[in-house]
Amino acid sequence: MPEDYTALIEELSREFRARNPRSAALDERARAVMVDGGNHGVRLSHPFPPRIASARGGRVTDVDGHSILDFWQGHFANILGNSPDVVAAALSGAVAGGDTLLQLGIPDELTVETAELLCPRLHTEKLRFTTSGTLATMYAIMLARAHTGRELVLKVGGGWQGSQPWGLVGYALHPGPEPWTLDSEGLPSSVEGEVEISRFNDPEDLAARFRDHGDRIACMIVEPVVGAGEFMFGRPEYLGLARELTERYGALLIFDEVVCGFRFRAGDVGSMYGLQPDLITVGKVIGGGMPVAAFGGRADVLDLCGRGGGNRVGASGGTYSAHPASLLAARTMVSHLIEHEDEVYPRLAVLGERLRHAIEDGFAAGGIPAYSSGAPLAGIPGSSLTAVHFVLDEEAEPESPHESNDPSCCDVALKDGVLQLALLLEGVYTLFGCFAVGTAHTEDDIDRVRDACEAVARRVAAHRRAGGPRVAVPGGASDPAPSAGGDTSQTG
């Protein structure tokens, strides 16, 4: 049975409260005027989040004066670190020069230039900007359904495609015989029947889904590198089969690269597998710290949301789509990554490998077996994204959210309930065991993570030796102890 970490979480919470009086006071004020005291569930950790006063490079400083190593990096978006000079200089220079940076709502040259940079790098014929990955994935699915005349959406169990109707099915693991179901109230009951769930990196399961439902599937949407707390590479044979089956059955393949786009090269990840999807979504990194996302792909599909396609799909982008300040940041960031591709990405791969080993070594030294995802793959030399999984079998290497969220495979309660707060007390900020490396991080920062992981492991091991109770979990759900990590349903 899983460990019960309730007593450990209470101990960590008391220590955190004592160290952070100003953040505690701000949390009380925030709860009086905002739901749970904030505007994104994933950020509202237990017992309360550190309130940040400043952020620079690989660190943040909270209002209580603590300098914290930041491996959350703006929901994995800040590949050059917090507030990178290259983007800050472009924005401040534009303000000083009197350029239009506030809302305009009229087409400009900057929009054209940014799209011209992105299209060849993403291997898309056309694209359209919007403001979030959630909107980008929703629009891509709408286009696929309109193009095929079908309604069924195939996605990966545990994959996060944003807080939109088809994204809110099959993300959270539920107890019982149907573990991947509707994850939110307030949606039409029909939505659940419009989504089919498949296992990531499981070719046999994928083939079975198409065999059973292929003539109804409008699209398959999949992250080549699963985000949302996993950071697992798609195996080449699995993604290749996805391309083969979608073509065979007349469905569209959507690569959701909101997390992984521009993370491994100055462009898409799909091409590193030698694969071309019909549609692609991107966000996070391309915005340079500003709210920018895009959906793109085949012109005949994209035209369905334009006059040439009769405006059949209402993918308008939104009032703030292609916002001048956001696109200036995007053009600056994308141009920088293209120009410095041979410097940025090899460094990230090296730092990522060092971090993976530091995490595993640190926990091992403290007596807790752990597996850190993102090992190099053919064609992908290393990953700047890694997630720690507390495997019960020391030789196990989880390859899908099904495995990493299964309490019989991993200590899910330790990752989701204890890890964030325990690491924060050691001066390291991350969520759900996810680490995003940026070029602003240093080798010394990585070594500090190793020490922090060892300290956390020793604390957890001491709790276990103290003989805390174990809890029975009905139907295989994770430990019901209070989570120190906030709402795990929204990482995007």
Coordinates of N, CA and C in Angstrom, one line a residue, residues 164-262:
Q164 N -9.7 23.2 -22.5 CA -10.8 23.3 -23.5 C -11.5 22.0 -23.6
P165 N -12.7 22.0 -24.2 CA -13.6 20.8 -24.0 C -12.9 19.5 -24.3
W166 N -12.3 19.3 -25.4 CA -11.6 18.0 -25.7 C -10.4 17.8 -24.9
G167 N -9.8 18.8 -24.4 CA -8.6 18.7 -23.5 C -9.0 18.3 -22.1
L168 N -10.2 18.4 -21.7 CA -10.6 18.1 -20.3 C -11.2 16.7 -20.2
V169 N -10.8 15.9 -21.1 CA -11.2 14.5 -21.0 C -9.9 13.7 -21.1
G170 N -9.7 12.8 -20.1 CA -8.5 11.9 -20.2 C -7.2 12.5 -19.8
Y171 N -7.3 13.5 -18.9 CA -6.0 14.0 -18.4 C -5.7 13.4 -17.0
A172 N -6.7 13.6 -16.1 CA -6.5 13.1 -14.7 C -6.8 11.6 -14.6
L173 N -6.0 10.9 -13.8 CA -6.2 9.5 -13.5 C -7.3 9.4 -12.5
H174 N -8.3 8.6 -12.8 CA -9.4 8.3 -11.8 C -9.4 6.9 -11.4
P175 N -9.9 6.6 -10.2 CA -10.0 5.2 -9.8 C -11.1 4.5 -10.5
G176 N -11.0 3.1 -10.7 CA -12.0 2.3 -11.3 C -11.6 1.8 -12.6
P177 N -12.6 1.1 -13.3 CA -12.2 0.4 -14.5 C -12.0 1.4 -15.7
E178 N -12.6 2.6 -15.6 CA -12.4 3.6 -16.7 C -11.6 4.8 -16.1
P179 N -10.2 4.6 -16.1 CA -9.4 5.6 -15.4 C -9.3 7.0 -16.1
W180 N -9.6 7.0 -17.4 CA -9.5 8.3 -18.1 C -10.9 8.8 -18.5
T181 N -11.5 9.7 -17.8 CA -12.8 10.1 -18.1 C -12.9 11.6 -18.1
L182 N -14.1 12.2 -18.1 CA -14.3 13.6 -18.1 C -13.7 14.2 -16.8
D183 N -12.9 15.3 -17.0 CA -12.2 15.8 -15.9 C -12.7 17.1 -15.3
S184 N -13.9 17.6 -15.8 CA -14.4 18.8 -15.4 C -15.9 18.8 -15.5
E185 N -16.6 19.4 -14.5 CA -18.0 19.6 -14.6 C -18.2 20.9 -15.5
G186 N -19.5 21.1 -15.9 CA -19.8 22.3 -16.7 C -19.7 22.1 -18.2
L187 N -19.3 20.9 -18.6 CA -19.2 20.6 -20.0 C -20.4 19.8 -20.5
P188 N -20.7 19.9 -21.8 CA -21.8 19.0 -22.3 C -21.4 17.6 -22.0
S189 N -22.4 16.8 -21.6 CA -22.1 15.3 -21.4 C -21.7 14.6 -22.7
S190 N -22.0 15.2 -23.8 CA -21.6 14.6 -25.1 C -20.1 14.6 -25.3
V191 N -19.4 15.5 -24.7 CA -18.0 15.7 -24.9 C -17.2 14.4 -24.6
E192 N -17.6 13.7 -23.6 CA -16.9 12.5 -23.2 C -16.9 11.5 -24.3
G193 N -18.1 11.4 -25.0 CA -18.2 10.5 -26.1 C -17.5 10.9 -27.4
E194 N -17.0 12.1 -27.4 CA -16.3 12.7 -28.6 C -14.8 12.5 -28.5
V195 N -14.3 11.9 -27.4 CA -12.9 11.7 -27.2 C -12.6 10.2 -26.9
E196 N -11.6 9.7 -27.6 CA -11.1 8.3 -27.4 C -9.7 8.4 -26.8
I197 N -9.4 7.6 -25.8 CA -8.1 7.7 -25.1 C -7.2 6.5 -25.4
S198 N -6.0 6.8 -25.8 CA -5.0 5.8 -26.1 C -3.8 5.9 -25.1
R199 N -3.1 4.9 -25.0 CA -1.9 4.9 -24.2 C -0.7 5.4 -25.0
F200 N 0.1 6.3 -24.4 CA 1.3 6.8 -25.0 C 2.3 5.7 -25.1
N201 N 3.0 5.8 -26.2 CA 4.1 4.8 -26.5 C 3.7 3.4 -26.5
D202 N 2.4 3.1 -26.9 CA 1.9 1.8 -26.9 C 1.3 1.5 -28.3
P203 N 2.2 1.0 -29.3 CA 1.7 0.8 -30.6 C 0.5 -0.1 -30.8
E204 N 0.5 -1.1 -29.9 CA -0.6 -2.1 -30.0 C -1.9 -1.5 -29.7
D205 N -1.9 -0.7 -28.6 CA -3.2 0.0 -28.2 C -3.6 1.0 -29.2
L206 N -2.6 1.7 -29.8 CA -2.9 2.7 -30.8 C -3.6 2.0 -32.0
A207 N -3.0 0.9 -32.5 CA -3.6 0.2 -33.6 C -5.0 -0.3 -33.3
A208 N -5.2 -0.7 -32.1 CA -6.5 -1.2 -31.7 C -7.6 -0.1 -31.8
R209 N -7.2 1.1 -31.3 CA -8.1 2.3 -31.4 C -8.5 2.6 -32.8
F210 N -7.6 2.6 -33.7 CA -7.9 2.9 -35.1 C -8.7 1.7 -35.7
R211 N -8.4 0.5 -35.3 CA -9.1 -0.6 -35.9 C -10.6 -0.6 -35.4
D212 N -10.8 -0.1 -34.2 CA -12.2 -0.1 -33.7 C -12.9 1.2 -34.1
H213 N -12.2 2.3 -34.2 CA -12.9 3.6 -34.4 C -12.4 4.4 -35.6
G214 N -11.5 3.8 -36.4 CA -10.8 4.6 -37.4 C -11.7 5.4 -38.4
D215 N -12.9 4.9 -38.7 CA -13.7 5.6 -39.7 C -14.5 6.8 -39.0
R216 N -14.3 6.9 -37.7 CA -15.0 8.0 -36.9 C -14.0 9.0 -36.4
I217 N -12.7 8.7 -36.5 CA -11.7 9.6 -35.9 C -11.4 10.8 -36.8
A218 N -11.6 12.0 -36.3 CA -11.3 13.2 -37.1 C -9.8 13.5 -37.0
C219 N -9.2 13.3 -35.8 CA -7.8 13.6 -35.6 C -7.2 12.9 -34.4
M220 N -5.9 12.7 -34.5 CA -5.2 12.3 -33.3 C -4.3 13.5 -32.9
I221 N -4.4 13.9 -31.6 CA -3.6 15.0 -31.1 C -2.6 14.4 -30.1
V222 N -1.3 14.7 -30.3 CA -0.3 14.0 -29.4 C 0.9 15.0 -29.3
E223 N 1.5 15.0 -28.1 CA 2.7 15.7 -27.9 C 3.9 14.7 -28.2
P224 N 4.8 15.1 -29.1 CA 5.9 14.2 -29.4 C 6.8 14.0 -28.1
V225 N 6.8 15.0 -27.2 CA 7.4 14.9 -25.9 C 6.3 15.3 -24.9
V226 N 5.8 14.3 -24.2 CA 4.6 14.5 -23.3 C 5.1 15.5 -22.2
G227 N 4.3 16.6 -22.0 CA 4.6 17.5 -20.9 C 3.8 17.1 -19.7
A228 N 3.2 18.0 -19.0 CA 2.2 17.8 -17.9 C 2.8 16.8 -16.9
G229 N 4.0 17.1 -16.4 CA 4.5 16.3 -15.3 C 5.2 15.0 -15.7
E230 N 5.4 14.8 -17.0 CA 6.0 13.5 -17.4 C 7.4 13.7 -18.2
F231 N 7.4 14.6 -19.2 CA 8.6 14.8 -20.0 C 9.1 13.5 -20.6
M232 N 8.3 12.8 -21.2 CA 8.7 11.5 -21.9 C 8.7 11.6 -23.4
F233 N 9.8 11.2 -24.0 CA 9.9 11.2 -25.5 C 8.9 10.1 -26.1
G234 N 8.3 10.5 -27.1 CA 7.6 9.5 -27.9 C 8.6 8.6 -28.6
R235 N 8.4 7.3 -28.6 CA 9.3 6.4 -29.3 C 9.1 6.6 -30.8
P236 N 10.2 6.5 -31.6 CA 10.0 6.8 -33.0 C 9.0 5.8 -33.7
E237 N 9.0 4.6 -33.2 CA 8.1 3.6 -33.9 C 6.6 4.0 -33.5
Y238 N 6.4 4.5 -32.3 CA 5.0 4.9 -31.9 C 4.5 6.1 -32.7
L239 N 5.3 7.1 -32.8 CA 4.9 8.3 -33.5 C 4.8 8.0 -35.0
G240 N 5.7 7.2 -35.5 CA 5.7 6.8 -36.9 C 4.4 6.1 -37.2
L241 N 4.0 5.2 -36.3 CA 2.7 4.5 -36.5 C 1.5 5.5 -36.5
A242 N 1.6 6.5 -35.6 CA 0.5 7.5 -35.6 C 0.4 8.2 -36.9
R243 N 1.5 8.5 -37.5 CA 1.4 9.1 -38.9 C 0.9 8.1 -39.9
E244 N 1.3 6.9 -39.9 CA 0.8 5.9 -40.8 C -0.7 5.6 -40.7
L245 N -1.2 5.5 -39.4 CA -2.6 5.2 -39.2 C -3.5 6.3 -39.5
T246 N -3.1 7.6 -39.2 CA -3.9 8.7 -39.5 C -4.1 8.8 -41.0
E247 N -3.0 8.6 -41.8 CA -3.1 8.7 -43.2 C -4.0 7.6 -43.8
R248 N -3.8 6.4 -43.2 CA -4.6 5.2 -43.7 C -6.1 5.4 -43.5
Y249 N -6.5 6.0 -42.4 CA -7.9 6.1 -42.0 C -8.5 7.5 -42.4
G250 N -7.7 8.3 -43.0 CA -8.2 9.6 -43.4 C -8.4 10.6 -42.3
A251 N -7.7 10.4 -41.2 CA -7.7 11.4 -40.0 C -6.5 12.3 -40.1
L252 N -6.6 13.4 -39.4 CA -5.5 14.4 -39.4 C -4.6 14.1 -38.2
L253 N -3.3 14.3 -38.3 CA -2.4 14.2 -37.2 C -2.0 15.6 -36.7
I254 N -2.2 15.8 -35.4 CA -1.9 17.1 -34.8 C -0.7 16.9 -33.9
F255 N 0.4 17.5 -34.1 CA 1.4 17.5 -33.1 C 1.3 18.7 -32.2
D256 N 1.0 18.5 -30.9 CA 0.9 19.6 -29.9 C 2.3 19.8 -29.4
E257 N 2.9 20.9 -29.9 CA 4.3 21.3 -29.5 C 4.3 22.6 -28.7
V258 N 3.2 22.8 -28.0 CA 3.2 24.0 -27.1 C 4.3 24.0 -26.1
V259 N 4.6 22.8 -25.6 CA 5.7 22.7 -24.6 C 7.0 22.4 -25.3
C260 N 7.1 21.5 -26.3 CA 8.3 21.1 -26.8 C 8.8 21.8 -28.1
G261 N 8.0 22.6 -28.7 CA 8.4 23.4 -29.8 C 9.5 24.4 -29.5
F262 N 10.6 24.5 -30.2 CA 11.7 25.4 -30.0 C 12.4 25.0 -28.7

